Short mmCIF file of the C-alpha atoms (twelve columns), coordinates in Angstrom:
data_MODEL
# 
_entry.id   MODEL 
# 
loop_
_atom_site.group_PDB 
_atom_site.id 
_atom_site.type_symbol 
_atom_site.label_atom_id 
_atom_site.label_alt_id 
_atom_site.label_comp_id 
_atom_site.label_asym_id 
_atom_site.label_seq_id 
_atom_site.Cartn_x 
_atom_site.Cartn_y 
_atom_site.Cartn_z 
_atom_site.pdbx_PDB_model_num 
ATOM 1  C CA . PRO A 1  124.420 -93.490  157.092 1 
ATOM 2  C CA . ASP A 2  127.675 -94.703  155.604 1 
ATOM 3  C CA . THR A 3  127.614 -93.899  151.884 1 
ATOM 4  C CA . SER A 4  131.197 -94.902  151.159 1 
ATOM 5  C CA . MET A 5  130.062 -98.091  149.380 1 
ATOM 6  C CA . ILE A 6  127.624 -96.287  147.070 1 
ATOM 7  C CA . GLN A 7  128.987 -95.884  143.558 1 
ATOM 8  C CA . SER A 8  127.255 -93.507  141.199 1 
ATOM 9  C CA . ASP A 9  128.436 -95.515  138.171 1 
ATOM 10 C CA . CYS A 10 126.353 -98.575  139.156 1 
ATOM 11 C CA . ARG A 11 122.654 -99.257  138.755 1 
ATOM 12 C CA . SER A 12 120.234 -102.079 139.425 1 
ATOM 13 C CA . LEU A 13 117.411 -103.431 137.325 1 
ATOM 14 C CA . TYR A 14 114.258 -104.767 138.945 1 
ATOM 15 C CA . ASP A 15 111.302 -106.917 137.889 1 
ATOM 16 C CA . LEU A 16 107.832 -106.289 139.231 1 
ATOM 17 C CA . GLN A 17 106.932 -109.333 141.342 1 
ATOM 18 C CA . GLY A 18 103.672 -108.385 143.039 1 
ATOM 19 C CA . VAL A 19 101.014 -105.691 143.341 1 
ATOM 20 C CA . VAL A 20 98.573  -105.043 146.171 1 
ATOM 21 C CA . CYS A 21 95.434  -103.009 145.430 1 
ATOM 22 C CA . HIS A 22 92.972  -101.546 147.935 1 
ATOM 23 C CA . SER A 23 89.437  -100.377 147.343 1 
ATOM 24 C CA . GLY A 24 87.275  -98.675  149.919 1 
ATOM 25 C CA . SER A 25 87.975  -96.139  152.638 1 
ATOM 26 C CA . LEU A 26 90.618  -95.768  155.326 1 
ATOM 27 C CA . ASN A 27 88.333  -97.456  157.870 1 
ATOM 28 C CA . GLN A 28 87.249  -100.368 155.721 1 
ATOM 29 C CA . GLY A 29 87.849  -101.848 152.322 1 
ATOM 30 C CA . HIS A 30 89.030  -104.792 150.340 1 
ATOM 31 C CA . TYR A 31 92.443  -105.905 149.135 1 
ATOM 32 C CA . ILE A 32 93.358  -107.897 146.067 1 
ATOM 33 C CA . GLY A 33 96.806  -108.967 144.952 1 
ATOM 34 C CA . TYR A 34 98.586  -109.768 141.727 1 
ATOM 35 C CA . VAL A 35 101.618 -112.036 141.837 1 
ATOM 36 C CA . ALA A 36 104.038 -113.089 139.110 1 
ATOM 37 C CA . ASP A 37 104.148 -116.852 138.641 1 
ATOM 38 C CA . TYR A 38 107.019 -118.469 136.758 1 
ATOM 39 C CA . GLN A 39 107.001 -121.875 135.091 1 
ATOM 40 C CA . VAL A 40 109.809 -123.657 133.280 1 
ATOM 41 C CA . ASN A 41 109.010 -125.555 130.099 1 
ATOM 42 C CA . ALA A 42 110.270 -129.090 130.774 1 
ATOM 43 C CA . VAL A 43 111.222 -129.623 127.132 1 
ATOM 44 C CA . THR A 44 112.803 -126.317 126.112 1 
ATOM 45 C CA . GLY A 45 113.849 -125.001 129.520 1 
ATOM 46 C CA . GLU A 46 112.216 -121.673 128.618 1 
ATOM 47 C CA . LEU A 47 110.979 -119.593 131.549 1 
ATOM 48 C CA . LYS A 48 107.404 -118.367 131.146 1 
ATOM 49 C CA . GLN A 49 105.786 -115.714 133.319 1 
ATOM 50 C CA . GLN A 50 102.099 -115.335 133.988 1 
ATOM 51 C CA . TRP A 51 100.224 -113.116 136.420 1 
ATOM 52 C CA . LEU A 52 97.775  -114.421 139.009 1 
ATOM 53 C CA . ARG A 53 94.999  -112.295 140.511 1 
ATOM 54 C CA . CYS A 54 94.268  -113.282 144.126 1 
ATOM 55 C CA . ASP A 55 90.936  -112.118 145.539 1 
ATOM 56 C CA . ASP A 56 89.847  -113.917 148.700 1 
ATOM 57 C CA . GLU A 57 89.245  -117.553 147.677 1 
ATOM 58 C CA . GLU A 58 89.388  -116.836 143.946 1 
ATOM 59 C CA . VAL A 59 92.677  -117.079 142.067 1 
ATOM 60 C CA . ARG A 60 92.691  -116.617 138.308 1 
ATOM 61 C CA . ILE A 61 95.132  -115.784 135.537 1 
ATOM 62 C CA . ALA A 62 95.375  -112.059 134.804 1 
ATOM 63 C CA . SER A 63 96.790  -110.323 131.764 1 
ATOM 64 C CA . GLU A 64 99.884  -108.163 132.060 1 
ATOM 65 C CA . GLN A 65 97.768  -105.216 130.883 1 
ATOM 66 C CA . GLU A 66 95.328  -105.759 133.765 1 
ATOM 67 C CA . VAL A 67 98.225  -105.676 136.241 1 
ATOM 68 C CA . LEU A 68 99.733  -102.544 134.705 1 
ATOM 69 C CA . GLU A 69 96.370  -100.754 134.789 1 
ATOM 70 C CA . ALA A 70 95.606  -101.702 138.411 1 
ATOM 71 C CA . GLU A 71 95.473  -98.917  140.984 1 
ATOM 72 C CA . ALA A 72 98.401  -100.101 143.068 1 
ATOM 73 C CA . TYR A 73 98.690  -99.546  146.823 1 
ATOM 74 C CA . ILE A 74 101.949 -101.466 147.304 1 
ATOM 75 C CA . LEU A 75 104.442 -102.729 144.698 1 
ATOM 76 C CA . PHE A 76 106.936 -105.561 145.223 1 
ATOM 77 C CA . TYR A 77 110.118 -105.831 143.159 1 
ATOM 78 C CA . VAL A 78 112.934 -108.346 142.919 1 
ATOM 79 C CA . GLN A 79 116.417 -107.282 141.893 1 
ATOM 80 C CA . LYS A 80 117.095 -108.640 138.416 1 
ATOM 81 C CA . SER A 81 120.656 -107.525 137.804 1 
ATOM 82 C CA . TYR A 82 123.354 -105.164 138.908 1 
ATOM 83 C CA . ILE A 83 125.066 -103.259 136.118 1 
ATOM 84 C CA . LYS A 84 128.203 -101.204 136.328 1 
ATOM 85 C CA . SER A 85 128.002 -98.298  133.897 1 
ATOM 86 C CA . LYS A 86 130.877 -97.509  131.589 1 
# 
């Protein structure tokens, strides 16, 4: 691959956007997902994040601690920023 565009003095920051968890065996099991949901306060314009736990037909609010303690199978990130180091 062409690495000429890669600069060692740059780095990216990422936010966790989603988590997929699997329970069971290789042949069968069950998946649940956690997804970050963002809402803007109409008065203040402040961005608020909450986590949703999706399990079949049930969707409920989950705490950040619950998400961080989950046994993740797949993690999804979104690039937050790109910083050039000094």
